[in-house]
PDB file of C-alpha atoms and ligand atoms in Angstrom:
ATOM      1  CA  UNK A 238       0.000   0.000   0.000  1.00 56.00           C
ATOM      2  CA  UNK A 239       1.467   3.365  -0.769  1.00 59.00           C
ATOM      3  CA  UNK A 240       2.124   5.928   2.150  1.00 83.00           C
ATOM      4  CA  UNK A 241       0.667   8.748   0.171  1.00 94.00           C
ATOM      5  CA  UNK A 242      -2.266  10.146  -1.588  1.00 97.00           C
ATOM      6  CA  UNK A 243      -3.654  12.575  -3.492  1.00 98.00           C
ATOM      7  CA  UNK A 244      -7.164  13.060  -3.746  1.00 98.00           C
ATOM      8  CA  UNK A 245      -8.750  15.749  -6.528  1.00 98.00           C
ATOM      9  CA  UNK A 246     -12.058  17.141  -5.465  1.00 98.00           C
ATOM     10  CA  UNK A 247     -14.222  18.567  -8.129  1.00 98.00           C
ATOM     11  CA  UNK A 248     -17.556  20.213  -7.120  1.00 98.00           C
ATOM     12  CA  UNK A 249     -20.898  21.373  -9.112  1.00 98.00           C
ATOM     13  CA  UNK A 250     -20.010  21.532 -12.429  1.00 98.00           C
ATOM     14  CA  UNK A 251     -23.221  21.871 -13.753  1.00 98.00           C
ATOM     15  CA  UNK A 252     -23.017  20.400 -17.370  1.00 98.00           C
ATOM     16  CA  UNK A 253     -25.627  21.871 -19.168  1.00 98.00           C
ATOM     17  CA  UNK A 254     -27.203  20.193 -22.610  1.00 98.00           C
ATOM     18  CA  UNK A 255     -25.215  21.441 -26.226  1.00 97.00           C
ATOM     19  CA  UNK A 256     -25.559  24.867 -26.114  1.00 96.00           C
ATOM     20  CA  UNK A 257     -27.449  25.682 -23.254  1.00 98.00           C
ATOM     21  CA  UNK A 258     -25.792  28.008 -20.766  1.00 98.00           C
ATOM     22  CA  UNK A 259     -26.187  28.134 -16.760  1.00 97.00           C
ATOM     23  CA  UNK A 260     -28.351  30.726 -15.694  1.00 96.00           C
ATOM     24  CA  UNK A 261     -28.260  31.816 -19.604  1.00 96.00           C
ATOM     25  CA  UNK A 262     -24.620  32.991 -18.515  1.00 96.00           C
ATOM     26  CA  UNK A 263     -22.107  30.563 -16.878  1.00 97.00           C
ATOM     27  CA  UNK A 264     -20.510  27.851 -20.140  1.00 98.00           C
ATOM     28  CA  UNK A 265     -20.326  25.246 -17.267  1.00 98.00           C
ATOM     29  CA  UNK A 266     -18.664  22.566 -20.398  1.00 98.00           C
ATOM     30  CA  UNK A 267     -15.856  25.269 -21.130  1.00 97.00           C
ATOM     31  CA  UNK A 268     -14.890  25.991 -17.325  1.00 97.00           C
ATOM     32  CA  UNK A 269     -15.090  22.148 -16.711  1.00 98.00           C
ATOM     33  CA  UNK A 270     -12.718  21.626 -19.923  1.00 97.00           C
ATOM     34  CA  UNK A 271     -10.096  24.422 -18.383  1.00 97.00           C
ATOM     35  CA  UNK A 272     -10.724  22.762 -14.366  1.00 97.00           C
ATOM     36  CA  UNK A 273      -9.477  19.206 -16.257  1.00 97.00           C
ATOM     37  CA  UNK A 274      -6.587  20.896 -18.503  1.00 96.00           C
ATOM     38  CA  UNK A 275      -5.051  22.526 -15.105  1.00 96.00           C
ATOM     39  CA  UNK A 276      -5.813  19.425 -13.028  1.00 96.00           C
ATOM     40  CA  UNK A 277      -3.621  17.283 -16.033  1.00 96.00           C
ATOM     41  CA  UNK A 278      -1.002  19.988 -15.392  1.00 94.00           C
ATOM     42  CA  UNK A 279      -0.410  19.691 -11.918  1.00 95.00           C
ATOM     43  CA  UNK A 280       3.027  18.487 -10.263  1.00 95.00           C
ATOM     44  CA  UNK A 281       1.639  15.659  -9.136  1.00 96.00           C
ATOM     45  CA  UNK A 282      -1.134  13.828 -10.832  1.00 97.00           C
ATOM     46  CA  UNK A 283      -3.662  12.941  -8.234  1.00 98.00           C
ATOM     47  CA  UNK A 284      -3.969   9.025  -7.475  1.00 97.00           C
ATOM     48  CA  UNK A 285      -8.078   9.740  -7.645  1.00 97.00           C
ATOM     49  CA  UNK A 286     -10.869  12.727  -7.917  1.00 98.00           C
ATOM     50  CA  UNK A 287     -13.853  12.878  -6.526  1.00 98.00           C
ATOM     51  CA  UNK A 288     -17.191  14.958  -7.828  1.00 98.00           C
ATOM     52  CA  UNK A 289     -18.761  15.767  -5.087  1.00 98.00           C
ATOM     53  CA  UNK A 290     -22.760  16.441  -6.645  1.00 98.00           C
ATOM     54  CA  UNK A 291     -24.304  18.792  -8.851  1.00 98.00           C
ATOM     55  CA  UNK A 292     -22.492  16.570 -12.086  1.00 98.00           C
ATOM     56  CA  UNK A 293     -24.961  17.918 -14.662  1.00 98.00           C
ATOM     57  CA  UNK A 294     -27.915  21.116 -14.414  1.00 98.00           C
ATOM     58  CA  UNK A 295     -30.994  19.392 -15.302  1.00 97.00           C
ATOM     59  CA  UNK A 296     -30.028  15.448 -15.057  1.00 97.00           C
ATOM     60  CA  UNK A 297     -30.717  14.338 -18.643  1.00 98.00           C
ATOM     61  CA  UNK A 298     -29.553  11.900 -19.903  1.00 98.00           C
ATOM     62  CA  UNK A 299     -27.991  14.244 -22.871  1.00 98.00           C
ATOM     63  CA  UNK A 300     -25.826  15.771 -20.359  1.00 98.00           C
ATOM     64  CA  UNK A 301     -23.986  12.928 -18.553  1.00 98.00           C
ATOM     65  CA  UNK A 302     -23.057  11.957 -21.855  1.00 98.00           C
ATOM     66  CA  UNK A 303     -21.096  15.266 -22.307  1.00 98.00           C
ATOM     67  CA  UNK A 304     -20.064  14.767 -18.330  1.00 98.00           C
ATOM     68  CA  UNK A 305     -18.794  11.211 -19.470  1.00 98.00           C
ATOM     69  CA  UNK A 306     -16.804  12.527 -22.554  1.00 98.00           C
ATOM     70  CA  UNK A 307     -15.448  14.908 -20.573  1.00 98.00           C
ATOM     71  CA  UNK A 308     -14.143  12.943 -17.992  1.00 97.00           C
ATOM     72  CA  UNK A 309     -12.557  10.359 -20.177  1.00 97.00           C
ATOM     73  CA  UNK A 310      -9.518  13.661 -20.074  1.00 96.00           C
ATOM     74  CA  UNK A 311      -9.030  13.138 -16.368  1.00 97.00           C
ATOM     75  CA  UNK A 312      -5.674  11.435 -15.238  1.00 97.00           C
ATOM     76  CA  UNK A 313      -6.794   9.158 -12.843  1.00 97.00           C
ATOM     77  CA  UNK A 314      -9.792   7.335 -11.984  1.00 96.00           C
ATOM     78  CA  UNK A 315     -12.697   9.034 -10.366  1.00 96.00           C
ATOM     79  CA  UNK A 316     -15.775   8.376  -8.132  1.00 96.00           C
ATOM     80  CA  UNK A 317     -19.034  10.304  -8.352  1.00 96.00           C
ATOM     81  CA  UNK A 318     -22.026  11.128  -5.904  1.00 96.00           C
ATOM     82  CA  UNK A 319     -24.998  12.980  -7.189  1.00 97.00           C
ATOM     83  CA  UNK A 320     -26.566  16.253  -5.841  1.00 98.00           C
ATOM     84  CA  UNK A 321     -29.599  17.938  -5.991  1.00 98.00           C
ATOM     85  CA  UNK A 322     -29.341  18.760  -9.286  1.00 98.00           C
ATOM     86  CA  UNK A 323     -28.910  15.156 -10.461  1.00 97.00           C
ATOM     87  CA  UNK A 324     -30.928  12.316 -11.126  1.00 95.00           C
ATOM     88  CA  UNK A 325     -29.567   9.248 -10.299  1.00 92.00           C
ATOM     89  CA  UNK A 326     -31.509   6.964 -12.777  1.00 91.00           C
ATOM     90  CA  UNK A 327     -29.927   8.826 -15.620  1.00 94.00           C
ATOM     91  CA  UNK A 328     -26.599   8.789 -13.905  1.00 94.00           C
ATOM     92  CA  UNK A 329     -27.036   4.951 -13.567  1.00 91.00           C
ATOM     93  CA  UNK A 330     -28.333   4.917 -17.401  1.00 92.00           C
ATOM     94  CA  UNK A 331     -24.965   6.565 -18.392  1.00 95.00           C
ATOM     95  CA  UNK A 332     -22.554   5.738 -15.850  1.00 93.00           C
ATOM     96  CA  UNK A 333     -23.345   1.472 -16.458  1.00 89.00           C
ATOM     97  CA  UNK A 334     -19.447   0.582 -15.794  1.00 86.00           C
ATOM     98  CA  UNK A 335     -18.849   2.537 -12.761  1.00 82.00           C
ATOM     99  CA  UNK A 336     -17.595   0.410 -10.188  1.00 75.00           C
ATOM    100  CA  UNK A 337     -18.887   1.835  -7.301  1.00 73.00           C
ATOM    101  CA  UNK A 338     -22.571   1.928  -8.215  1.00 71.00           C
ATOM    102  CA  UNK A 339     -24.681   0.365  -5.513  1.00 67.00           C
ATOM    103  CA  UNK A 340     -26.939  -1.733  -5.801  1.00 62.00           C
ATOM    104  CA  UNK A 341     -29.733  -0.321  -3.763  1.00 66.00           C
ATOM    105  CA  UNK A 342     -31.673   2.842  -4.250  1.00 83.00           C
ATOM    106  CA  UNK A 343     -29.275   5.133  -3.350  1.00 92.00           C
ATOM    107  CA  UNK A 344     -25.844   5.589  -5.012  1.00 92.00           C
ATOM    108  CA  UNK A 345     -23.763   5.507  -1.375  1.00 94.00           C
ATOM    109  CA  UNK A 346     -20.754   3.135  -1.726  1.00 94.00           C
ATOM    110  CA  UNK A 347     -17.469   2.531   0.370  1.00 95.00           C
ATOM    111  CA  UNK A 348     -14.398   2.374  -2.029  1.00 95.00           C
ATOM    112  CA  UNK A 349     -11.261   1.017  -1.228  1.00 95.00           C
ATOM    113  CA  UNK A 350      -8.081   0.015  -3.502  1.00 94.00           C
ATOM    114  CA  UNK A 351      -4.878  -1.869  -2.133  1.00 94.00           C
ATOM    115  CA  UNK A 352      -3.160   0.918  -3.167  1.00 92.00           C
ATOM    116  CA  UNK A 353      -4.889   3.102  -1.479  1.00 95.00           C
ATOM    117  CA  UNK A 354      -4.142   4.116   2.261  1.00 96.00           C
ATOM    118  CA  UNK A 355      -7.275   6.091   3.073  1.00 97.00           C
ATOM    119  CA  UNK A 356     -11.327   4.150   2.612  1.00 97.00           C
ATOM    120  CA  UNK A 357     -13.216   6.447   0.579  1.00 97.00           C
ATOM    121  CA  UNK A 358     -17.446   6.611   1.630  1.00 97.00           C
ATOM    122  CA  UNK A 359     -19.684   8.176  -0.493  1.00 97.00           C
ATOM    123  CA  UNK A 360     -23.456   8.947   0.700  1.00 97.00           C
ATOM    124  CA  UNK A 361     -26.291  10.169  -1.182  1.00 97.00           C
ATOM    125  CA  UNK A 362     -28.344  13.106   0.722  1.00 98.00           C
ATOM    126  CA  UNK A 363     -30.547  13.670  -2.912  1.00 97.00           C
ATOM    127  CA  UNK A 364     -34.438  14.052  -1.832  1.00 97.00           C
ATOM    128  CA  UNK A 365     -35.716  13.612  -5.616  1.00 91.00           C
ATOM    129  CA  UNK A 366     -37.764  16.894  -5.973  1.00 93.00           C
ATOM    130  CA  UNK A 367     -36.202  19.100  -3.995  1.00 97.00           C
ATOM    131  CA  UNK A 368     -33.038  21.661  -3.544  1.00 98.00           C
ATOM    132  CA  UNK A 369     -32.848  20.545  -0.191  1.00 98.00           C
ATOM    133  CA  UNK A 370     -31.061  17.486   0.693  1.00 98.00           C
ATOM    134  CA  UNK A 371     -31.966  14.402   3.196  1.00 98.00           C
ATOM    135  CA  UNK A 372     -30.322  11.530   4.763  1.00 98.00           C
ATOM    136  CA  UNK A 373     -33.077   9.021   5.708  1.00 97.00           C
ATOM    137  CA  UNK A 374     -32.692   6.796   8.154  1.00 97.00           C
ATOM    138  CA  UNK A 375     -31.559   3.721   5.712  1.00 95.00           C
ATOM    139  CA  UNK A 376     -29.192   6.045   4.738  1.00 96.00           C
ATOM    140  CA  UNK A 377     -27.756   6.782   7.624  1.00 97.00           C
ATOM    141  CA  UNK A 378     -27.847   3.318   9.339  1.00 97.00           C
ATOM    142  CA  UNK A 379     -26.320   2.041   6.169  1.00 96.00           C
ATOM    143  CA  UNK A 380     -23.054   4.693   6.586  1.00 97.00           C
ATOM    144  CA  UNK A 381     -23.390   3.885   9.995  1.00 98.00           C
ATOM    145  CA  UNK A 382     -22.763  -0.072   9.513  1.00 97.00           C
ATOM    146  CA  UNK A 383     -20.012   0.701   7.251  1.00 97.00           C
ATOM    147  CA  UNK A 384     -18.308   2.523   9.209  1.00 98.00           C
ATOM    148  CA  UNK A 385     -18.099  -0.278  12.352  1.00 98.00           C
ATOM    149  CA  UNK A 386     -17.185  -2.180   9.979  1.00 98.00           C
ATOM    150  CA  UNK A 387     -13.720  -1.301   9.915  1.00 98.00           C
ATOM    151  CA  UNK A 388     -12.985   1.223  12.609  1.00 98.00           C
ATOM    152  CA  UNK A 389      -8.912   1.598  12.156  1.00 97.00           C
ATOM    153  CA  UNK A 390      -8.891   2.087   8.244  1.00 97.00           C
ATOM    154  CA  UNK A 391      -8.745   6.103   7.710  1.00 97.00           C
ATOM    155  CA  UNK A 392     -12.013   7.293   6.070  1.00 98.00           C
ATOM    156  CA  UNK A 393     -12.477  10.380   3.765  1.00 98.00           C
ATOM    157  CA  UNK A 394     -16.399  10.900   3.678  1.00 98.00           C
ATOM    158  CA  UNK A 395     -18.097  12.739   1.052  1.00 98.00           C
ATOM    159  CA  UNK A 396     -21.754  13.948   0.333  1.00 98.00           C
ATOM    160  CA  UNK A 397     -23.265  16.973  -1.311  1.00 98.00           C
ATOM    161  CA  UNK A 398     -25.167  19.083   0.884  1.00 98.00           C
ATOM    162  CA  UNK A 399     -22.821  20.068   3.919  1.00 98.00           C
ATOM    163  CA  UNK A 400     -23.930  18.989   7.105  1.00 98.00           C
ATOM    164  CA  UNK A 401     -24.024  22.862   8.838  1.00 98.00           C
ATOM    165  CA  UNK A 402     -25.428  26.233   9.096  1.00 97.00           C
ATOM    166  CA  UNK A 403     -23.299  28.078   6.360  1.00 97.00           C
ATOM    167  CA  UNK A 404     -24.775  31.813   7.202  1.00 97.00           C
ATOM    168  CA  UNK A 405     -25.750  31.878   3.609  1.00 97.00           C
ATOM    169  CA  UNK A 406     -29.384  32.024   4.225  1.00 96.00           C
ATOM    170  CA  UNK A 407     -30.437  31.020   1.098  1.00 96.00           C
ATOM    171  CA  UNK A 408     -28.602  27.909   0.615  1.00 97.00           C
ATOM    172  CA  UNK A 409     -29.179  26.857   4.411  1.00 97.00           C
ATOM    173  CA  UNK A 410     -33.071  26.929   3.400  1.00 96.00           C
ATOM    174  CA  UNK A 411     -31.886  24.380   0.942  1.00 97.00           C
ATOM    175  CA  UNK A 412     -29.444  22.480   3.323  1.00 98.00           C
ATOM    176  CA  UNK A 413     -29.401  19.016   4.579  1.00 98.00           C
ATOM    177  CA  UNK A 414     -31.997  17.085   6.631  1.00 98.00           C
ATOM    178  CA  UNK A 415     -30.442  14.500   9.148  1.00 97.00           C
ATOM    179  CA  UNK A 416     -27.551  16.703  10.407  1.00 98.00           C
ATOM    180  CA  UNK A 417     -27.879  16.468  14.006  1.00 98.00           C
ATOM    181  CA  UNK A 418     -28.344  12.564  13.309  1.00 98.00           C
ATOM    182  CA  UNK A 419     -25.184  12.933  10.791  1.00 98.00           C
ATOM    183  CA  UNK A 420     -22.632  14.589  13.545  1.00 98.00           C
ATOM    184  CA  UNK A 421     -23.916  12.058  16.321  1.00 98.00           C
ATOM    185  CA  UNK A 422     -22.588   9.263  13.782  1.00 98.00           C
ATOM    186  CA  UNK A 423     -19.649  11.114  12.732  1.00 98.00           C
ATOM    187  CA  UNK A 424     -18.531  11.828  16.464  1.00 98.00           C
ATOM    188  CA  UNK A 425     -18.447   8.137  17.514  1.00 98.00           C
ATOM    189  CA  UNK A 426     -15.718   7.104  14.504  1.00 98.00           C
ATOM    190  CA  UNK A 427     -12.556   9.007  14.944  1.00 98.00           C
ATOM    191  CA  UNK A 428     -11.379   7.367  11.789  1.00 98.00           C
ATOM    192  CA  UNK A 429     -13.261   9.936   9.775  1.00 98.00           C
ATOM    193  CA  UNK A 430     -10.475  12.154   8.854  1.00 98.00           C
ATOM    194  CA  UNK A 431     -12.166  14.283   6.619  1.00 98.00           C
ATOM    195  CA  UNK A 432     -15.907  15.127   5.259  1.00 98.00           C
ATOM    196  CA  UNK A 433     -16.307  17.328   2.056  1.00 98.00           C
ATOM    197  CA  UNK A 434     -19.296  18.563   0.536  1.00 98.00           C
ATOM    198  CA  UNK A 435     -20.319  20.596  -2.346  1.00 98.00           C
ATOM    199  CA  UNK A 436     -23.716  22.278  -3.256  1.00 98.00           C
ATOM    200  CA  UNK A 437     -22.446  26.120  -2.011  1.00 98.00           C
ATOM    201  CA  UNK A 438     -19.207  25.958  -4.710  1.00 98.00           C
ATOM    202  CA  UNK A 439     -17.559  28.113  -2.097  1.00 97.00           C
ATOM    203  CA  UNK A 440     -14.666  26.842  -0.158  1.00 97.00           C
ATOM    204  CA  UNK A 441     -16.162  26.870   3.707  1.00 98.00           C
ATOM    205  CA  UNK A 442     -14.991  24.381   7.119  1.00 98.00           C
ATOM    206  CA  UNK A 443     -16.155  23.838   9.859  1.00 98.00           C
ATOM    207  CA  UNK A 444     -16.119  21.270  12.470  1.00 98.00           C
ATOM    208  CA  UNK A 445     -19.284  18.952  13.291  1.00 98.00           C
ATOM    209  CA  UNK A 446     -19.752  16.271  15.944  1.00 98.00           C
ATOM    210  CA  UNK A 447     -15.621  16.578  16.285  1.00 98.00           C
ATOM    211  CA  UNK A 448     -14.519  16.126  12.744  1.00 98.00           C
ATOM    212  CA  UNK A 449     -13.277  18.693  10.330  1.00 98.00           C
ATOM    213  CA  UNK A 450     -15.548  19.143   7.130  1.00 98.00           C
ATOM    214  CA  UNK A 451     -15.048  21.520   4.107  1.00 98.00           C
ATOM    215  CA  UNK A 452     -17.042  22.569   0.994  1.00 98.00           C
ATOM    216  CA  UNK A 453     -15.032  22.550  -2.500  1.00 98.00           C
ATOM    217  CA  UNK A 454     -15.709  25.545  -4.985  1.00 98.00           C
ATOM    218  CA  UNK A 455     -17.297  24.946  -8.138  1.00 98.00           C
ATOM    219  CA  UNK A 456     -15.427  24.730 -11.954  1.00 98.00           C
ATOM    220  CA  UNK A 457     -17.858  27.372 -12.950  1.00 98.00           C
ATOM    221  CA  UNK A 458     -20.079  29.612 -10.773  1.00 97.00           C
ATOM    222  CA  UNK A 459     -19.943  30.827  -6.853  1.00 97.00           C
ATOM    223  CA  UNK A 460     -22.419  31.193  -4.531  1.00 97.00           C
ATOM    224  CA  UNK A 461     -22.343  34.896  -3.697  1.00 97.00           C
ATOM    225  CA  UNK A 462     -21.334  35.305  -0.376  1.00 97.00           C
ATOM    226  CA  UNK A 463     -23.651  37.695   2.087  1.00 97.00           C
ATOM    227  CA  UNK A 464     -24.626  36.292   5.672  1.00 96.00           C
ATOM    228  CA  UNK A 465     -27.136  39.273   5.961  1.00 92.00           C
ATOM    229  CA  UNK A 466     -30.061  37.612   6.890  1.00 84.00           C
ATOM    230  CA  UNK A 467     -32.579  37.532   3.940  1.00 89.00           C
ATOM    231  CA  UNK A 468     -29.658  38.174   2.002  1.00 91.00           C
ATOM    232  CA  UNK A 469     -30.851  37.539  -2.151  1.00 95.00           C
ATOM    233  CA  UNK A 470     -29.931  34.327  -3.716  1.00 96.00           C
ATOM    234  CA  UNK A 471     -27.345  35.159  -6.005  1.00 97.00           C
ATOM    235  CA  UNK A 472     -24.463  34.426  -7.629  1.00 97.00           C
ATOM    236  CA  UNK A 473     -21.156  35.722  -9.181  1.00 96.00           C
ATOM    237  CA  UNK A 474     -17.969  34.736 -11.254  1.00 96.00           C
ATOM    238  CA  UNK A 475     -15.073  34.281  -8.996  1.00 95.00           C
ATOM    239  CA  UNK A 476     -12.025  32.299 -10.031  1.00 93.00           C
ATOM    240  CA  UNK A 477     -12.764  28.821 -10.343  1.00 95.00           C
ATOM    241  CA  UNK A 478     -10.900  26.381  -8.189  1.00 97.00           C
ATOM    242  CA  UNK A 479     -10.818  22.722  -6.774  1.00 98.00           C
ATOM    243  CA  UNK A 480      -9.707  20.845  -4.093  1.00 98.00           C
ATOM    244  CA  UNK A 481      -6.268  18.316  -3.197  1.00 98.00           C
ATOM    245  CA  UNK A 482      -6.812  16.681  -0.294  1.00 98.00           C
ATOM    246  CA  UNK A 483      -3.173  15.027   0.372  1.00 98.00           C
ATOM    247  CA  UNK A 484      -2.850  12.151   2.681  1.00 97.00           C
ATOM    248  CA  UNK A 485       0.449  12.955   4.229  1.00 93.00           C
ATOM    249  CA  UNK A 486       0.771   9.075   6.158  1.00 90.00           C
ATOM    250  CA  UNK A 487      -0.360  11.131   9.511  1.00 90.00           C
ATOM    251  CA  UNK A 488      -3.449  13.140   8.747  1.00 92.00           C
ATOM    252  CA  UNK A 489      -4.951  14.820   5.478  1.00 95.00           C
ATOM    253  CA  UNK A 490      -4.129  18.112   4.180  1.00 97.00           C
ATOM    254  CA  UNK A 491      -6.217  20.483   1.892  1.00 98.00           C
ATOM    255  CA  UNK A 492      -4.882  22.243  -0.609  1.00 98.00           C
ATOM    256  CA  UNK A 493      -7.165  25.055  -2.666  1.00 97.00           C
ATOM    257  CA  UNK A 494      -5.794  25.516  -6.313  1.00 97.00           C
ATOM    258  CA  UNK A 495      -7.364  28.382  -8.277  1.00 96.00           C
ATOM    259  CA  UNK A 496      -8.407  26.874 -11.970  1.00 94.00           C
ATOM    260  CA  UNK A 497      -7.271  29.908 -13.690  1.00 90.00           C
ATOM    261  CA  UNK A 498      -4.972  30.647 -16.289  1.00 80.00           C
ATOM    262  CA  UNK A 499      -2.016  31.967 -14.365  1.00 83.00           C
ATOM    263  CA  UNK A 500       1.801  32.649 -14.628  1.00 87.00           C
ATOM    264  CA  UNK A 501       5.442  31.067 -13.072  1.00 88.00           C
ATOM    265  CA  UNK A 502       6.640  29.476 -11.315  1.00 89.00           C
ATOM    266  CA  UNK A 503       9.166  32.216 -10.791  1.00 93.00           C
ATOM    267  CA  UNK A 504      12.277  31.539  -8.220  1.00 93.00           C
ATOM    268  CA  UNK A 505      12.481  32.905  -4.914  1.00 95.00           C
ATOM    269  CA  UNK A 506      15.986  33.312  -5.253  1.00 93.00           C
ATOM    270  CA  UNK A 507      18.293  36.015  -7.228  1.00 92.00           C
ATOM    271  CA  UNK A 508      20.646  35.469 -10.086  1.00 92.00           C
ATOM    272  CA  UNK A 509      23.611  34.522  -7.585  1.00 94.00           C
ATOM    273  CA  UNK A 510      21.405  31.825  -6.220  1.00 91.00           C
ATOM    274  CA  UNK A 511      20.799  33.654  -2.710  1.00 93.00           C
ATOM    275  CA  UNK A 512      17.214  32.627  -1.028  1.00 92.00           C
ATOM    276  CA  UNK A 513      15.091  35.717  -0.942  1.00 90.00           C
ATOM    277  CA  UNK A 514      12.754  34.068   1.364  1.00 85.00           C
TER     278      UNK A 514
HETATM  279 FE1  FE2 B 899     -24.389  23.333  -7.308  1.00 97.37          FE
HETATM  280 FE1  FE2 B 900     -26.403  21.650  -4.888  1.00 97.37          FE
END
C-alpha cells in the first residue's frame, strides 16, 4: 500500500445540454474543460478525484453523456455522488461501468483500492424533488454499519449538501436534513479524517460532531457570499478552483488551487542563487 495520496475534489459543475448556458450565462462545459486541462497539469497527478454532486444542471440523460466525454480527459480514476441537481436513474443509465454503483436505491458506496491508504465513503443526501437534501434513516444506518465495519482504516467521507449552518441564508433553506443525526454518527468514529461537501461551490470548514468538514468551490459559478439575513440568492464569477486533499501518512491536508490561467513558477531566489525568502 502506498504511504501517500492525493485526492482531486471537483464540485458542481453543472453540465448543461449542447448549447445551453447556466443561468443563460455561466458555459459550465468550457470551465469544466479548463478545471481538467489545469488538473492534467499539476506536479503531481492525483492518485483519484472525486465529484462531489451537482455533475450535470438538469439530469438528462444528454448531459452525462457530455459529463462522461469529458471525464474520459481526467488522469486518474474518479468516483461520483450525485446532488440535488442530479438524477440518479440517468446517472445509472450513463454511468453502467462505474464500479462503485450500488446496488440499492441510493448511489452511497465505500471504495477502497490496495493501493490506497485512506477508505473512501460516499453517501447520497438527494431528496428527488427538492433543492434541499436528506439523509433518511436507511441512509444513515447504512453509513453507519459501514463505518463499524472497519474502525482503524482512515475514512475520507463525502456527500453533497454540507452537514451545517453556512450563514448563507439562502442555501441553508436548501441544506441538509439528518444533520444532528449525521454529527452524532460522525462523532463516535474518529477514523473519519475528513468530510467534504459541495452544493455552495464556495470553499467553507467547519467542524461537526468533532470532525473537520469543508465545501469545494465549483469549476464554474460561486455562490455569492452575504450572511445578511434575507440576504438575495445570487451568484457571481469568482475564479474557479478545486480541491487536493493530500494524505500525508499522519493526517490529510487540503490544498485550494485556483483553476485559472495563471503565470510562473518564478524563483524565490536572485541570479547569484541567494534565497530571498
Ligand atoms: Fe451546485
Ligand atoms: Fe447543490
Amino acid at each position: 500500500m502506498d504511504f501517500f495520496m492525493l485526492i482531486a475534489q471537483l464540485s458542481d459543475t453543472h453540465i448543461k445540454p449542447q448549447g445551453k448556458l447556466a443561468y443563460k450565462r455561466v458555459d459550465t462545459s468550457l470551465m469544466l474543460g479548463v478545471a481538467i486541462d489545469h488538473l492534467r497539469q499539476l506536479p503531481q497527478t492525483p492518485d483519484l478525484i472525486v465529484i462531489t454532486g451537482d455533475l450535470v444542471d438538469e439530469g438528462s440523460i444528454e448531459e452525462y453523456g457530455i459529463l462522461r466525454r469529458f471525464l474520459t480527459n481526467l488522469p486518474a480514476p474518479y468516483l461520483l455522488i450525485p446532488g440535488n441537481h442530479d438524477d440518479r436513474n440517468n446517472m445509472r443509465a450513463v454511468f453502467t461501468d462505474h464500479p462503485w454503483i450500488s446496488e440499492t436505491g441510493f448511489w452511497q458506496y465505500s471504495a477502497s483500492s490496495p493501493n490506497w491508504p485512506l477508505r473512501i465513503i460516499g453517501l447520497d443526501t438527494v431528496n428527488q424533488g427538492h433543492s434541499s437534501g436528506l439523509l433518511c434513516q436507511t441512509r444513515l444506518d447504512w453509513f453507519e454499519d459501514a463505518l463499524t465495519q472497519e474502525p482503524n482504516t482512515p475514512t475520507l467521507v463525502m456527500l453533497h449538501h454540507p452537514p451545517f449552518k453556512t450563514g448563507i441564508g439562502h442555501m441553508d433553506d436548501i441544506g441538509l436534513e439528518g444533520q444532528e443525526e449525521l454529527a452524532k454518527i460522525l462523532s463516535l468514529h474518529p477514523q473519519i479524517q475528513l468530510v467534504i461537501c459541495g452544493h455552495l461551490h464556495r470553499n467553507i470548514r467547519a467542524t461537526v460532531g468533532g470532525r473537520a468538514v469543508m465545501t469545494s468551490p465549483s469549476t464554474a459559478h460561486t455562490v455569492q457570499l452575504d450572511i445578511a439575513e434575507n440576504a438575495a440568492a445570487m451568484y457571481r464569477m469568482e475564479p474557479p478552483g478545486y480541491l487536493l486533499h493530500w494524505w500525508s501518512g499522519v493526517g490529510l491536508v487540503t490544498h485550494h488551487v485556483s483553476a485559472v490561467s495563471s503565470s510562473g513558477p518564478f524563483p524565490f531566489f536572485d541570479d547569484s542563487g541567494k534565497l530571498l525568502l
